[in-house]
């Protein structure tokens, strides 16, 4: 499926971000947020199938073609909320929708909970609650994270002789994707280095989090979401086996829940999965904006 796509650079006060833009200039404004170690290409199959939306798919900091955070600054999940809001302000959007996959969906929930006056609609793909740590375990987890950061300079990023080798490595990752999906992510995620290719993503993204939400804090964020929200859950993804997340999702009065076949990247793995997700979200945005489908 083909669609006109524009490249965009956003000079935010604290960092420079890259983005891919889909849809008509007068479409309903939506920021799209990808998952951990992915990039804006995660929406390459889905975005052209979404109707009447002006979608700005960001490369979040440390991912894709966007800048990395400065030395000594980590990648706490809540910090992406500032990136999202600063990007919207740069675009001149006072109120807008969010479309998120996996980590991007979690960021969307946090942003919508924190600033409900700005986030009008929330479309989530196989992501909902941040990983949590019980309060009693925080000191131990913090210590392990700090030690891991100290050791990072001794680690080297892998270099792959060919793009095909890098794609093959992505196919062996913990979150499996189709070859087509891996190739799309590689288009934006790889860079040439001496000896071959390596992934652009900041190695610090793989470090354990210094601090996580407690389970109570995560649940409170979800309960604070007030805007209409559509959650697509993949049968073979990450949310479906999480009984507590599913229970909380079903309790939210503003949520519509859609359970679809497919894996964690069902919106990117193939055209059929992308169309199934698009069918859910086109109806959701049409109902919210008063458009005819």
GROMACS .gro file of N, CA and C in nm, residues 188-261:
model
  222
  188UNK      N    1   1.509   0.236   0.881
  188UNK     CA    2   1.529   0.358   0.960
  188UNK      C    3   1.620   0.334   1.080
  189UNK      N    4   1.639   0.208   1.115
  189UNK     CA    5   1.709   0.177   1.238
  189UNK      C    6   1.855   0.141   1.224
  190UNK      N    7   1.902   0.116   1.101
  190UNK     CA    8   2.042   0.077   1.082
  190UNK      C    9   2.127   0.194   1.033
  191UNK      N   10   2.255   0.187   1.066
  191UNK     CA   11   2.350   0.284   1.010
  191UNK      C   12   2.479   0.210   0.975
  192UNK      N   13   2.548   0.262   0.872
  192UNK     CA   14   2.674   0.203   0.829
  192UNK      C   15   2.786   0.243   0.925
  193UNK      N   16   2.870   0.148   0.959
  193UNK     CA   17   2.987   0.170   1.044
  193UNK      C   18   3.102   0.090   0.984
  194UNK      N   19   3.226   0.115   1.026
  194UNK     CA   20   3.337   0.033   0.977
  194UNK      C   21   3.310  -0.116   1.003
  195UNK      N   22   3.316  -0.194   0.898
  195UNK     CA   23   3.294  -0.337   0.911
  195UNK      C   24   3.153  -0.382   0.882
  196UNK      N   25   3.060  -0.287   0.858
  196UNK     CA   26   2.924  -0.329   0.827
  196UNK      C   27   2.818  -0.234   0.876
  197UNK      N   28   2.724  -0.286   0.954
  197UNK     CA   29   2.608  -0.208   0.999
  197UNK      C   30   2.580  -0.236   1.146
  198UNK      N   31   2.526  -0.135   1.213
  198UNK     CA   32   2.478  -0.153   1.349
  198UNK      C   33   2.349  -0.075   1.367
  199UNK      N   34   2.277  -0.105   1.474
  199UNK     CA   35   2.150  -0.036   1.499
  199UNK      C   36   2.179   0.101   1.559
  200UNK      N   37   2.101   0.200   1.517
  200UNK     CA   38   2.120   0.338   1.563
  200UNK      C   39   2.080   0.358   1.709
  201UNK      N   40   1.997   0.272   1.762
  201UNK     CA   41   1.940   0.294   1.895
  201UNK      C   42   2.048   0.310   2.001
  202UNK      N   43   2.021   0.397   2.097
  202UNK     CA   44   2.113   0.425   2.207
  202UNK      C   45   2.129   0.299   2.292
  203UNK      N   46   2.253   0.253   2.317
  203UNK     CA   47   2.273   0.134   2.400
  203UNK      C   48   2.213   0.148   2.540
  204UNK      N   49   2.197   0.272   2.587
  204UNK     CA   50   2.140   0.292   2.721
  204UNK      C   51   1.994   0.249   2.729
  205UNK      N   52   1.928   0.234   2.614
  205UNK     CA   53   1.790   0.188   2.614
  205UNK      C   54   1.778   0.046   2.670
  206UNK      N   55   1.885  -0.030   2.663
  206UNK     CA   56   1.882  -0.168   2.711
  206UNK      C   57   1.914  -0.181   2.861
  207UNK      N   58   1.947  -0.070   2.924
  207UNK     CA   59   1.979  -0.074   3.067
  207UNK      C   60   1.851  -0.092   3.149
  208UNK      N   61   1.861  -0.156   3.265
  208UNK     CA   62   1.744  -0.162   3.353
  208UNK      C   63   1.706  -0.022   3.402
  209UNK      N   64   1.579  -0.002   3.427
  209UNK     CA   65   1.530   0.129   3.473
  209UNK      C   66   1.581   0.158   3.613
  210UNK      N   67   1.620   0.283   3.636
  210UNK     CA   68   1.661   0.323   3.771
  210UNK      C   69   1.542   0.316   3.866
  211UNK      N   70   1.430   0.371   3.821
  211UNK     CA   71   1.309   0.373   3.903
  211UNK      C   72   1.189   0.335   3.817
  212UNK      N   73   1.103   0.253   3.873
  212UNK     CA   74   0.979   0.216   3.805
  212UNK      C   75   0.860   0.260   3.888
  213UNK      N   76   0.746   0.271   3.823
  213UNK     CA   77   0.622   0.293   3.896
  213UNK      C   78   0.596   0.174   3.988
  214UNK      N   79   0.531   0.199   4.100
  214UNK     CA   80   0.477   0.088   4.178
  214UNK      C   81   0.348   0.041   4.111
  215UNK      N   82   0.300  -0.080   4.140
  215UNK     CA   83   0.174  -0.125   4.082
  215UNK      C   84   0.059  -0.029   4.109
  216UNK      N   85   0.057   0.030   4.228
  216UNK     CA   86  -0.051   0.123   4.263
  216UNK      C   87  -0.044   0.250   4.178
  217UNK      N   88   0.077   0.300   4.154
  217UNK     CA   89   0.094   0.420   4.071
  217UNK      C   90   0.052   0.394   3.927
  218UNK      N   91   0.089   0.278   3.874
  218UNK     CA   92   0.051   0.244   3.736
  218UNK      C   93  -0.101   0.236   3.723
  219UNK      N   94  -0.165   0.171   3.818
  219UNK     CA   95  -0.311   0.159   3.814
  219UNK      C   96  -0.377   0.295   3.827
  220UNK      N   97  -0.318   0.383   3.908
  220UNK     CA   98  -0.374   0.517   3.925
  220UNK      C   99  -0.366   0.597   3.795
  221UNK      N  100  -0.257   0.581   3.721
  221UNK     CA  101  -0.245   0.649   3.591
  221UNK      C  102  -0.354   0.601   3.496
  222UNK      N  103  -0.375   0.472   3.491
  222UNK     CA  104  -0.477   0.419   3.401
  222UNK      C  105  -0.614   0.472   3.441
  223UNK      N  106  -0.641   0.476   3.571
  223UNK     CA  107  -0.770   0.525   3.618
  223UNK      C  108  -0.792   0.673   3.595
  224UNK      N  109  -0.681   0.747   3.574
  224UNK     CA  110  -0.692   0.891   3.552
  224UNK      C  111  -0.717   0.929   3.407
  225UNK      N  112  -0.712   0.831   3.315
  225UNK     CA  113  -0.739   0.859   3.174
  225UNK      C  114  -0.887   0.890   3.158
  226UNK      N  115  -0.918   1.004   3.098
  226UNK     CA  116  -1.057   1.048   3.083
  226UNK      C  117  -1.105   1.050   2.938
  227UNK      N  118  -1.013   1.044   2.844
  227UNK     CA  119  -1.053   1.056   2.704
  227UNK      C  120  -1.099   0.921   2.648
  228UNK      N  121  -1.178   0.923   2.540
  228UNK     CA  122  -1.212   0.797   2.473
  228UNK      C  123  -1.086   0.722   2.433
  229UNK      N  124  -1.084   0.593   2.462
  229UNK     CA  125  -0.963   0.512   2.440
  229UNK      C  126  -1.002   0.381   2.373
  230UNK      N  127  -0.929   0.346   2.266
  230UNK     CA  128  -0.946   0.218   2.199
  230UNK      C  129  -0.818   0.136   2.218
  231UNK      N  130  -0.831   0.018   2.274
  231UNK     CA  131  -0.717  -0.070   2.300
  231UNK      C  132  -0.730  -0.195   2.213
  232UNK      N  133  -0.631  -0.216   2.126
  232UNK     CA  134  -0.621  -0.339   2.049
  232UNK      C  135  -0.525  -0.433   2.120
  233UNK      N  136  -0.573  -0.551   2.154
  233UNK     CA  137  -0.492  -0.653   2.221
  233UNK      C  138  -0.466  -0.767   2.123
  234UNK      N  139  -0.339  -0.801   2.103
  234UNK     CA  140  -0.303  -0.912   2.016
  234UNK      C  141  -0.311  -1.043   2.092
  235UNK      N  142  -0.375  -1.143   2.032
  235UNK     CA  143  -0.390  -1.273   2.098
  235UNK      C  144  -0.255  -1.333   2.136
  236UNK      N  145  -0.154  -1.311   2.051
  236UNK     CA  146  -0.021  -1.363   2.079
  236UNK      C  147   0.075  -1.256   2.126
  237UNK      N  148   0.024  -1.148   2.184
  237UNK     CA  149   0.107  -1.035   2.224
  237UNK      C  150   0.142  -1.035   2.371
  238UNK      N  151   0.164  -0.915   2.425
  238UNK     CA  152   0.210  -0.899   2.562
  238UNK      C  153   0.098  -0.871   2.662
  239UNK      N  154  -0.009  -0.808   2.618
  239UNK     CA  155  -0.113  -0.767   2.712
  239UNK      C  156  -0.207  -0.882   2.745
  240UNK      N  157  -0.243  -0.962   2.647
  240UNK     CA  158  -0.342  -1.068   2.667
  240UNK      C  159  -0.307  -1.163   2.782
  241UNK      N  160  -0.180  -1.206   2.799
  241UNK     CA  161  -0.148  -1.296   2.910
  241UNK      C  162  -0.142  -1.226   3.046
  242UNK      N  163  -0.147  -1.094   3.048
  242UNK     CA  164  -0.134  -1.016   3.172
  242UNK      C  165  -0.273  -0.997   3.231
  243UNK      N  166  -0.310  -1.086   3.321
  243UNK     CA  167  -0.447  -1.088   3.373
  243UNK      C  168  -0.486  -0.958   3.440
  244UNK      N  169  -0.395  -0.899   3.517
  244UNK     CA  170  -0.427  -0.776   3.587
  244UNK      C  171  -0.449  -0.661   3.490
  245UNK      N  172  -0.366  -0.652   3.386
  245UNK     CA  173  -0.383  -0.547   3.287
  245UNK      C  174  -0.517  -0.561   3.216
  246UNK      N  175  -0.553  -0.683   3.179
  246UNK     CA  176  -0.680  -0.705   3.111
  246UNK      C  177  -0.798  -0.671   3.204
  247UNK      N  178  -0.786  -0.708   3.330
  247UNK     CA  179  -0.892  -0.677   3.426
  247UNK      C  180  -0.911  -0.526   3.439
  248UNK      N  181  -0.800  -0.454   3.453
  248UNK     CA  182  -0.808  -0.308   3.467
  248UNK      C  183  -0.863  -0.244   3.340
  249UNK      N  184  -0.821  -0.294   3.224
  249UNK     CA  185  -0.870  -0.237   3.098
  249UNK      C  186  -1.021  -0.252   3.087
  250UNK      N  187  -1.072  -0.367   3.125
  250UNK     CA  188  -1.216  -0.391   3.115
  250UNK      C  189  -1.296  -0.306   3.214
  251UNK      N  190  -1.231  -0.258   3.318
  251UNK     CA  191  -1.299  -0.176   3.419
  251UNK      C  192  -1.311  -0.029   3.379
  252UNK      N  193  -1.229   0.015   3.282
  252UNK     CA  194  -1.225   0.157   3.251
  252UNK      C  195  -1.348   0.199   3.170
  253UNK      N  196  -1.421   0.298   3.218
  253UNK     CA  197  -1.546   0.336   3.150
  253UNK      C  198  -1.526   0.399   3.013
  254UNK      N  199  -1.406   0.452   2.987
  254UNK     CA  200  -1.382   0.521   2.860
  254UNK      C  201  -1.319   0.430   2.755
  255UNK      N  202  -1.296   0.303   2.790
  255UNK     CA  203  -1.222   0.213   2.703
  255UNK      C  204  -1.314   0.128   2.616
  256UNK      N  205  -1.271   0.109   2.489
  256UNK     CA  206  -1.327   0.002   2.405
  256UNK      C  207  -1.213  -0.096   2.378
  257UNK      N  208  -1.240  -0.223   2.397
  257UNK     CA  209  -1.137  -0.327   2.389
  257UNK      C  210  -1.161  -0.413   2.266
  258UNK      N  211  -1.054  -0.432   2.187
  258UNK     CA  212  -1.062  -0.512   2.064
  258UNK      C  213  -0.954  -0.620   2.072
  259UNK      N  214  -0.993  -0.744   2.073
  259UNK     CA  215  -0.898  -0.856   2.077
  259UNK      C  216  -0.888  -0.916   1.937
  260UNK      N  217  -0.765  -0.913   1.882
  260UNK     CA  218  -0.742  -0.956   1.744
  260UNK      C  219  -0.638  -1.067   1.739
  261UNK      N  220  -0.645  -1.154   1.638
  261UNK     CA  221  -0.538  -1.253   1.621
  261UNK      C  222  -0.409  -1.184   1.578
   0.00000   0.00000   0.00000
